[in-house]
Coordinates of C-alpha atoms and ligand atoms in Angstrom, one line a residue:
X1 CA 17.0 -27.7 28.2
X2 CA 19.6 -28.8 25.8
X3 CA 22.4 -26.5 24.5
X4 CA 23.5 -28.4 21.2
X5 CA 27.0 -27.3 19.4
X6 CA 27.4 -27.2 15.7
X7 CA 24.5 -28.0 14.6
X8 CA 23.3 -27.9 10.8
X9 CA 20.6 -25.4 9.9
X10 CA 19.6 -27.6 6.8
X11 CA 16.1 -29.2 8.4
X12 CA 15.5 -25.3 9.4
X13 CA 15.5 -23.1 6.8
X14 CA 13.6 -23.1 3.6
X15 CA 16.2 -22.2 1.0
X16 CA 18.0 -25.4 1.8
X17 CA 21.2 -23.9 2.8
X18 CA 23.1 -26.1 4.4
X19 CA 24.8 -23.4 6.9
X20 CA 25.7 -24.0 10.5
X21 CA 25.1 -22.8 14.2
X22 CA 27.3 -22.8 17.0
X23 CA 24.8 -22.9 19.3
X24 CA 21.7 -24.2 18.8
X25 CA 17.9 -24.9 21.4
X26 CA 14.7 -25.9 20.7
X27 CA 11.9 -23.6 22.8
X28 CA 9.6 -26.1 23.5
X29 CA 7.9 -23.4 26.7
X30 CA 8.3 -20.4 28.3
X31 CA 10.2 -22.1 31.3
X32 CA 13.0 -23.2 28.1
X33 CA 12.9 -19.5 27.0
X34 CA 12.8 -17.9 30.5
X35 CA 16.1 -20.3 31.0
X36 CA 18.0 -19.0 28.1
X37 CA 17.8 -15.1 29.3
X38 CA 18.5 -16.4 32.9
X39 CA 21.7 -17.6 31.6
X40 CA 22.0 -14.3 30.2
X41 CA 22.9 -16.0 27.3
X42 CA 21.5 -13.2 24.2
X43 CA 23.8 -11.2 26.3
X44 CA 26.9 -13.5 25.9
X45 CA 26.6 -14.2 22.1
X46 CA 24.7 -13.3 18.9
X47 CA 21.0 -15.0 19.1
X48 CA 18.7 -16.0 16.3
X49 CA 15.2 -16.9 16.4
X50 CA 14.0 -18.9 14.1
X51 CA 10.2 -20.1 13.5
X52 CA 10.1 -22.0 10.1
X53 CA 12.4 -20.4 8.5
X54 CA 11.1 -19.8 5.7
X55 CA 11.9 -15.4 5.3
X56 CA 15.9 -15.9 5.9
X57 CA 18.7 -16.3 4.0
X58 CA 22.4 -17.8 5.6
X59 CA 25.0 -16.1 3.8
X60 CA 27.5 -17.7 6.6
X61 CA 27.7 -20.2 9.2
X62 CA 25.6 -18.6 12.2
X63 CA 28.3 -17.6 15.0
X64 CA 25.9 -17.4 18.1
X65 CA 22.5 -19.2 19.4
X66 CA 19.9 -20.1 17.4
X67 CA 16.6 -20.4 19.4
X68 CA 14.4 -22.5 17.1
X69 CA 10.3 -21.9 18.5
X70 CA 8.1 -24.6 19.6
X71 CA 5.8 -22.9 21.9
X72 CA 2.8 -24.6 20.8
X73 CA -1.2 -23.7 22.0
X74 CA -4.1 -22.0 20.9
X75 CA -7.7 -19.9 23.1
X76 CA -10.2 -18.4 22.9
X77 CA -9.4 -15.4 25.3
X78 CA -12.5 -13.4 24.8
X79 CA -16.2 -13.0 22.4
X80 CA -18.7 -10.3 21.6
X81 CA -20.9 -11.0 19.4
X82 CA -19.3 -9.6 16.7
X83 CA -16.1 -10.8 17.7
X84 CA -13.4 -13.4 18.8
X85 CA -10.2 -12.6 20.2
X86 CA -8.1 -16.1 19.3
X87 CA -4.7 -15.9 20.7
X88 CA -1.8 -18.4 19.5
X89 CA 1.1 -19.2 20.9
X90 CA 4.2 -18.2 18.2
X91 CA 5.8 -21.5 17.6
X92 CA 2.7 -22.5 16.0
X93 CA 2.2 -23.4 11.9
X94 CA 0.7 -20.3 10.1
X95 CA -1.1 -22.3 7.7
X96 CA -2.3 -24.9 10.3
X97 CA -3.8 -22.2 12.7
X98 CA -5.7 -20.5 9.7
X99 CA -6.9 -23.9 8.5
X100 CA -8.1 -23.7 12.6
X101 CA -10.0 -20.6 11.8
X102 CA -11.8 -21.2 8.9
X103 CA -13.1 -24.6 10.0
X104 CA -14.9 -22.6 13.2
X105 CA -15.9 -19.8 10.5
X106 CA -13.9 -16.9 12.0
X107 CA -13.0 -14.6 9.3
X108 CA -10.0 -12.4 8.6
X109 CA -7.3 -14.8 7.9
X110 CA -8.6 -16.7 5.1
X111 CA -6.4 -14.4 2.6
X112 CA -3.5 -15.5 3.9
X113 CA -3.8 -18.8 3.2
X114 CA -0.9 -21.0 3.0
X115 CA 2.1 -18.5 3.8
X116 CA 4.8 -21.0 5.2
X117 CA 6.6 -20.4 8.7
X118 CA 5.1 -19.5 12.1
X119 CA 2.4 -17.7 13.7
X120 CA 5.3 -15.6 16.2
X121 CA 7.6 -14.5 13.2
X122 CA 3.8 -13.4 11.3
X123 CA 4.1 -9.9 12.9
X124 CA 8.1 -9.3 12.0
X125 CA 6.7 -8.6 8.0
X126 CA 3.1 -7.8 8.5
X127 CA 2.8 -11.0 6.6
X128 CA 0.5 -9.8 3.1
X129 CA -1.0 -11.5 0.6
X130 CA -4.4 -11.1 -1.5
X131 CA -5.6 -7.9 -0.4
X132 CA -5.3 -8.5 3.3
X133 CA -2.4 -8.0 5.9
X134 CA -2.2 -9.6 9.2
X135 CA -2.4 -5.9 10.6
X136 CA -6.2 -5.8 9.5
X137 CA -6.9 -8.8 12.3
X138 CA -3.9 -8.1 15.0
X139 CA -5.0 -7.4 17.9
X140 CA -1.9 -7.8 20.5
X141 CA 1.4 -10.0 21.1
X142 CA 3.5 -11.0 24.0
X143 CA 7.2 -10.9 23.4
X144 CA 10.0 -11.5 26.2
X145 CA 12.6 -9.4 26.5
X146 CA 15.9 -11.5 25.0
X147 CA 18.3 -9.2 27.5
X148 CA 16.5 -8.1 30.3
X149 CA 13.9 -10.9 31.0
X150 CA 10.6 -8.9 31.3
X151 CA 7.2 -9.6 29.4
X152 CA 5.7 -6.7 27.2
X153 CA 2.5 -6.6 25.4
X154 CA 2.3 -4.7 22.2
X155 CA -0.8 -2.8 20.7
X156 CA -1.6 -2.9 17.1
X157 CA -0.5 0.9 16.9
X158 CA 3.1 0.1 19.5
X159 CA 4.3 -2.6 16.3
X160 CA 4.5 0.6 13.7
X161 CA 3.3 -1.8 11.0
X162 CA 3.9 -1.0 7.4
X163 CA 4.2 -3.0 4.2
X164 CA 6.2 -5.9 4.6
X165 CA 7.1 -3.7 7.5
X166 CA 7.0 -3.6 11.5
X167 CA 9.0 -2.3 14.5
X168 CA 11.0 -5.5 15.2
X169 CA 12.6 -5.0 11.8
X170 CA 14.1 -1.6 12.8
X171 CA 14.2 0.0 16.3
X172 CA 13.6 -3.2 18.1
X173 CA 15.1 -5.7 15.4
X174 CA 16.7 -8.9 17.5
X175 CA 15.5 -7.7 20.9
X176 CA 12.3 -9.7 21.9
X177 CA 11.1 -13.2 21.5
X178 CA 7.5 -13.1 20.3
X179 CA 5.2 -15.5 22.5
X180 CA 2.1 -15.4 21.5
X181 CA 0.1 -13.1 19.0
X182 CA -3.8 -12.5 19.6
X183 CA -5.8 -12.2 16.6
X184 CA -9.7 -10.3 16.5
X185 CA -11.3 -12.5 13.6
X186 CA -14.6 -11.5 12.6
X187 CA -18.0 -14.2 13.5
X188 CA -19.6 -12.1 10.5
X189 CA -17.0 -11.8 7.9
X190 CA -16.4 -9.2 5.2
X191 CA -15.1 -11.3 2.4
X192 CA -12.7 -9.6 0.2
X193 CA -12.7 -10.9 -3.8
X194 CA -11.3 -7.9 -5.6
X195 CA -7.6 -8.6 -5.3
X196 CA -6.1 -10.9 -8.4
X197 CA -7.5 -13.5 -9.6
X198 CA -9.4 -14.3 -6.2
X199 CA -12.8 -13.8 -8.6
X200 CA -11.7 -15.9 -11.1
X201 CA -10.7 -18.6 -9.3
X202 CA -14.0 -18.5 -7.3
X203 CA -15.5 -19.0 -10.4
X204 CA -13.2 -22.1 -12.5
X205 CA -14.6 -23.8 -8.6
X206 CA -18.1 -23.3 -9.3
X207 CA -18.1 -21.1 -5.7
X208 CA -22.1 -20.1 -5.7
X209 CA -22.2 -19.1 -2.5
X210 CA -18.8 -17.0 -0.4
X211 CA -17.5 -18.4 2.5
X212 CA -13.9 -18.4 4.4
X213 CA -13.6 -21.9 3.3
X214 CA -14.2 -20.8 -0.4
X215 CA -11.3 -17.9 -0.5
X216 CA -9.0 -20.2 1.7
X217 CA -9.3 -22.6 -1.3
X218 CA -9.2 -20.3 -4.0
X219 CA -6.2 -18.5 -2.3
X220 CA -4.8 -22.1 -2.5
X221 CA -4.9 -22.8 -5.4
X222 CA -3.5 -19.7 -7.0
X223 CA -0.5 -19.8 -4.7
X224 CA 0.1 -23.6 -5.3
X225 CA -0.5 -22.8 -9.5
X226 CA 2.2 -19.5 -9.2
X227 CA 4.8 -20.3 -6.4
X228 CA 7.8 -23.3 -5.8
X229 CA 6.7 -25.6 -3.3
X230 CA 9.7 -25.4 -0.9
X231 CA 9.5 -29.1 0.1
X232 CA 10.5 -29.5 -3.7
X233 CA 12.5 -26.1 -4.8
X234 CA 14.3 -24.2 -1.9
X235 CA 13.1 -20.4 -1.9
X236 CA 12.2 -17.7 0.4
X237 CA 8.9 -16.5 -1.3
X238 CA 9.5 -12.9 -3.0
X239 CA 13.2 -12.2 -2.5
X240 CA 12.6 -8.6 -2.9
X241 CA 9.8 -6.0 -1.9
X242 CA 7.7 -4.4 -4.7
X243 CA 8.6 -0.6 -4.7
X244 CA 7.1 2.3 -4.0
X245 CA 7.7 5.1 -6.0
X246 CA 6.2 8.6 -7.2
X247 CA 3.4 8.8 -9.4
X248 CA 5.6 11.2 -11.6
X249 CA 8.8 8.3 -11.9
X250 CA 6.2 6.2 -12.6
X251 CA 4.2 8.8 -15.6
X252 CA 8.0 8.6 -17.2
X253 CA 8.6 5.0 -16.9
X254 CA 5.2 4.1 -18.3
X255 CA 5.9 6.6 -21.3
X256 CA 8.8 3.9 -21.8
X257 CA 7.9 0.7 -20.9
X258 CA 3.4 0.8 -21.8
X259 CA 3.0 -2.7 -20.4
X260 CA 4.5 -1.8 -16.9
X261 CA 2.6 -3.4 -13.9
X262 CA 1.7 -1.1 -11.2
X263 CA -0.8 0.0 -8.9
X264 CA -1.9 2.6 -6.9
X265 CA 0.1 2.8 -3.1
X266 CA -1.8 5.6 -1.6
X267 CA -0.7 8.6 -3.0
X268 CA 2.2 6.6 -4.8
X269 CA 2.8 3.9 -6.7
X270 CA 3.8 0.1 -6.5
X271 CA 5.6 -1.3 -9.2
X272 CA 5.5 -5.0 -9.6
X273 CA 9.1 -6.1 -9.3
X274 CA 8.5 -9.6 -10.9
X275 CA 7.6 -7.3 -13.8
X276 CA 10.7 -5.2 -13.3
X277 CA 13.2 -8.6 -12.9
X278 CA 11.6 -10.7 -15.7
X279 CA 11.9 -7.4 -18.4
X280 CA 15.3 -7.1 -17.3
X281 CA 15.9 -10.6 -18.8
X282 CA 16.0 -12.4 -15.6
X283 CA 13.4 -15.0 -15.5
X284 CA 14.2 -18.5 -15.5
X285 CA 17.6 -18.1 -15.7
X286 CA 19.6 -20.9 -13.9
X287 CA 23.5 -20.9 -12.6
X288 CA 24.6 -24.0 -11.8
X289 CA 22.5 -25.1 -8.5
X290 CA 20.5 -21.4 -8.1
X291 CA 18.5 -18.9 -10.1
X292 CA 15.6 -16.9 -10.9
X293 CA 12.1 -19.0 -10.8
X294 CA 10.6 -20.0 -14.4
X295 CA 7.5 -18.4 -13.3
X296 CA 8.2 -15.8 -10.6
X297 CA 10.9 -13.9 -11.0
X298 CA 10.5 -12.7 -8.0
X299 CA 10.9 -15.8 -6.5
X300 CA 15.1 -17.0 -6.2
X301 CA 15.6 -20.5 -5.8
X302 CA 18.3 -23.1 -4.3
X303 CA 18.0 -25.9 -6.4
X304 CA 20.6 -28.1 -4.2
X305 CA 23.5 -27.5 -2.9
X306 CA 24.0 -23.9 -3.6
X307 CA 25.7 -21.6 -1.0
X308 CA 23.9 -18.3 0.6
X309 CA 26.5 -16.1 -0.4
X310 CA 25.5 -17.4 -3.8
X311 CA 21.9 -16.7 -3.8
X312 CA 23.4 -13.4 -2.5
X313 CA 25.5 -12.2 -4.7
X314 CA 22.4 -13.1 -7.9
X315 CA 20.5 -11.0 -5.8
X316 CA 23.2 -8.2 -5.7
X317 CA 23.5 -8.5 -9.8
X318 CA 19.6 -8.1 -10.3
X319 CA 19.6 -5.1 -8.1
X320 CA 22.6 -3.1 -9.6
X321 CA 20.2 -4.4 -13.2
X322 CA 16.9 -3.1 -12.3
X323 CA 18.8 0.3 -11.1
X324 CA 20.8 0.8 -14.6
X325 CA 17.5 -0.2 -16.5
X326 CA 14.8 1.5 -14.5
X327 CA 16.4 3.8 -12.2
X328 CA 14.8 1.7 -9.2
X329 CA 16.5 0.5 -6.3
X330 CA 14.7 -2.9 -5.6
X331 CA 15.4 -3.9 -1.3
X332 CA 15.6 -7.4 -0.3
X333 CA 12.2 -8.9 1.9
X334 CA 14.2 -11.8 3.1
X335 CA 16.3 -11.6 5.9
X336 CA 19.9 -11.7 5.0
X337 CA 21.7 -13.7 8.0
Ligands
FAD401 P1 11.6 -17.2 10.0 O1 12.1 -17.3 8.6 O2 12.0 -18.3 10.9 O3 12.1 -15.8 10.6 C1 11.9 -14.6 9.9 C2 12.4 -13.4 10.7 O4 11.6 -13.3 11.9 C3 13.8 -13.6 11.3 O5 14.4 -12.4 11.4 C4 13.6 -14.2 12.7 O6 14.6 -13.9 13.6 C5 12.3 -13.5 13.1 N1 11.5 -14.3 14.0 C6 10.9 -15.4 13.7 N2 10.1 -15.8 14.8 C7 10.2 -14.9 15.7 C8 9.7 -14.7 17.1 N3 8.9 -15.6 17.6 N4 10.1 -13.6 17.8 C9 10.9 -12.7 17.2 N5 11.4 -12.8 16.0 C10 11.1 -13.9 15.3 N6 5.4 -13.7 3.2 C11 4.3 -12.8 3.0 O7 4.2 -11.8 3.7 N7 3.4 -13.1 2.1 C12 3.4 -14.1 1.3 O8 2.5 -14.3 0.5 C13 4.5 -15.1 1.4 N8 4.6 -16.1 0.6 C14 5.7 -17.0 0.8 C15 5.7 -18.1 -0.1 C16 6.8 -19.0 0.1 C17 6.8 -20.2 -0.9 C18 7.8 -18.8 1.0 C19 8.9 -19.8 1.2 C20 7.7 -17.7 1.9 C21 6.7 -16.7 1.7 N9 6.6 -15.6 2.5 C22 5.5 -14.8 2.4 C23 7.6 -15.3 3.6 C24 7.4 -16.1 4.9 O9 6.5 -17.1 4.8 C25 6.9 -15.1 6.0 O10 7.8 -14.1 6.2 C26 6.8 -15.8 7.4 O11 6.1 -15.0 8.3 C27 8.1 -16.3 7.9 O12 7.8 -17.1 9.0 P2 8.9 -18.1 9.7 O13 8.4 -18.6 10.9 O14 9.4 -19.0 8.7 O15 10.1 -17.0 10.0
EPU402 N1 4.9 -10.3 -12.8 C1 5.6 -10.4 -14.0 N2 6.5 -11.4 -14.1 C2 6.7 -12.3 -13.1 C3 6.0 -12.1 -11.9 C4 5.1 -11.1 -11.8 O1 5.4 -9.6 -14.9 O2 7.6 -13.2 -13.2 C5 3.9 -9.2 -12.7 C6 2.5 -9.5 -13.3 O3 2.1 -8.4 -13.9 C7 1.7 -9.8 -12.1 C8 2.3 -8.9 -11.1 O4 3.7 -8.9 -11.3 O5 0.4 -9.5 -12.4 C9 2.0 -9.3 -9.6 O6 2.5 -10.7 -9.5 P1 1.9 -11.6 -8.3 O7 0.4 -11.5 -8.3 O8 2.5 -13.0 -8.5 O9 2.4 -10.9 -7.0 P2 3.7 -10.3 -6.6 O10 3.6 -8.8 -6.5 O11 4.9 -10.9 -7.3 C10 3.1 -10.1 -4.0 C11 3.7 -10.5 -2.7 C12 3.5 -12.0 -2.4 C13 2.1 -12.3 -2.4 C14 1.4 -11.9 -3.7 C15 -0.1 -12.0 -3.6 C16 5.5 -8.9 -2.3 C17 7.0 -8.7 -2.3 N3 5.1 -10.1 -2.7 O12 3.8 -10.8 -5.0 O13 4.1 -12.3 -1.2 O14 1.8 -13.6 -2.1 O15 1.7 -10.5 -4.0 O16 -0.6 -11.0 -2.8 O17 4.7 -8.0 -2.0 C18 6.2 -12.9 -0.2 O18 6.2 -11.8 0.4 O19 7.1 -13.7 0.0 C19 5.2 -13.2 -1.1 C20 5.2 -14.3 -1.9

């Protein structure tokens, strides 16, 4: 296995930062990965994995090893009749293995339609989107202990997941290299329509009768209608969670601000923060080679050759602006590196 030196992140990250790595290997199987901790080389210097890259942000050059997944491979590792257990190894596409799926009519993913990076880095967030969340299908992963070499399976209930939220972004953040993540998809699906414009869209397509296919394609087309196409604009999806706050913060800021978007968070509430950002004047606004997306605000975007410390620092502004304006402290999604 190769060891490359200085090596630009460019091709690898979806904000187009052109940022560098020291160290850089492709993971092409578990023998490449098994190699890496024998060399004890997490141990020796600061390591990075990286799927598509597609939830990070490179404020610097990367001093350390960036492990860039390719373990590629998809079963069929067990079926009731209710049931299938499909297991994936991490480096694969997101898209692609949900495209893989829907055309065998398992259902459970179909929601998540077209979320960019990799199937292993799916987990890290408890990817969302549309009324489902990947931990609604999880059913296991295998992750490889960067330091110490070992093999550990984790539950649905060991990877503590939350909103945009699991344990390998606190208590175990940079420790394991996910391998392969098992999914339990459903051979009679429930299909789930309320969320957005799901409905809707169902409809403009003349949908008569539900299927995975039909949601995957709706779900389609609303992403491709509302968010930048990173081929074409470089962008990390929402820069910034939607928060969560009391329902009595919310009673007062609704007595100010009437068209506030929210819903209900369990006995909270979520506040739309592309709501939040473009009231606070920040939509569409462009500096030089960066800014705030014409129609997400939630959304920043590279549109060449700006820097990460850049997109950064914008996304330092609009937090100190949401908290003068609203009193709410908006956290980043993307992973500052
Ligand atoms: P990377 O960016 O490569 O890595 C993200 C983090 O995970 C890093 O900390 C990395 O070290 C870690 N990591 C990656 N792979 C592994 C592994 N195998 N083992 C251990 N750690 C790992 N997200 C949503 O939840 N919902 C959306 O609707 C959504 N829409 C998006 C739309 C666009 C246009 C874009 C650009 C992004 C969007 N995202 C969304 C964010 C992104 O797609 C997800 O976070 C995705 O899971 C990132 O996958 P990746 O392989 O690119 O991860
Ligand atoms: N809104 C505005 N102005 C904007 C953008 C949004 O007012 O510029 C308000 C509107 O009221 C809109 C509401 O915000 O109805 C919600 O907007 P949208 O449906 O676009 O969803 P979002 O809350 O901005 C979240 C996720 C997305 C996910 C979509 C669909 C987070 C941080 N983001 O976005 O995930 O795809 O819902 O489920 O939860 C990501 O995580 O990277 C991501 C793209």
């Amino acid at each position: 296995m190769l060891i490359e030196q200085n090596i630009s992140l460019l091709p690898f990250n979806t904000f187009h930062i052109n940022a560098s790595a020291n160290l850089f290997a492709n993971i092409n199987s578990m023998e490449d990965a098994r190699e890496i901790v024998k060399q004890k080389l997490p141990e020796k210097h600061a390591t990075l994995l990286l799927g598509g890259g597609s939830n990070v942000l490179f404020t610097k050059n990367f001093n350390g090893l960036v492990l860039k997944n390719n373990l590629l491979g998809k079963e069929i590792v067990k079926e009731t009749d209710e049931h299938v257990f499909v297991k994936a190894q991490s480096g694969e596409v997101w898209h692609e293995f949900v495209l893989y799926c829907i055309a065998k009519n398992y259902g459970g993913l179909e929601n998540l339609s077209l979320i960019p990076g990799s199937v292993g880095a799916s987990p890290i967030q408890n990817i969302g989107a549309y009324g489902a969340e990947i931990k609604d299908t999880f059913y296991e992963l295998e992750a490889l202990h960067l330091n110490e070499g070992y093999t550990k399976t984790f539950s649905l209930s060991e990877c503590n997941f939350g909103y945009r939220e699991s344990v390998f972004k606190h208590d175990l953040k940079g420790q394991y290299f996910i391998t392969s993540v098992t999914f339990k998809l459903s051979k009679k699906p429930k299909f789930r329509t309320d969320y957005g414009q799901i409905q809707t869209e169902l409809e403009k397509m003349k949908v008569t009768e539900l299927s995975v296919k039909a949601i995957s394609d709706a779900v389609c087309s609303i992403r491709r209608s509302k968010l930048p196409d990173p081929a074409q604009i470089g962008n990390a999806g929402s820069f910034f969670k939607n928060p969560v706050i009391s329902n009595e913060q919310y009673s007062e800021l609704k007595g100010l601000f009437p068209d506030i978007s929210a819903y209900p968070a369990e006995k909270n509430t979520k506040i739309a923060a592309g709501w939040l950002i473009e009231k606070a004047g920040w939509k569409g606004k462009t500096f030089g080679e960066y800014g705030v997306h014409k129609n997400q605000a939630l959304v920043l975007v590279n549109y060449g050759g700006a820097t990460g410390d850049q997109i950064y620092n914008l996304s330092s502004e609009i937090i100190a602006s949401i908290e003068k304006m609203f009193g709410i402290t908006l956290e980043r999604e993307v992973n500052m590196i």
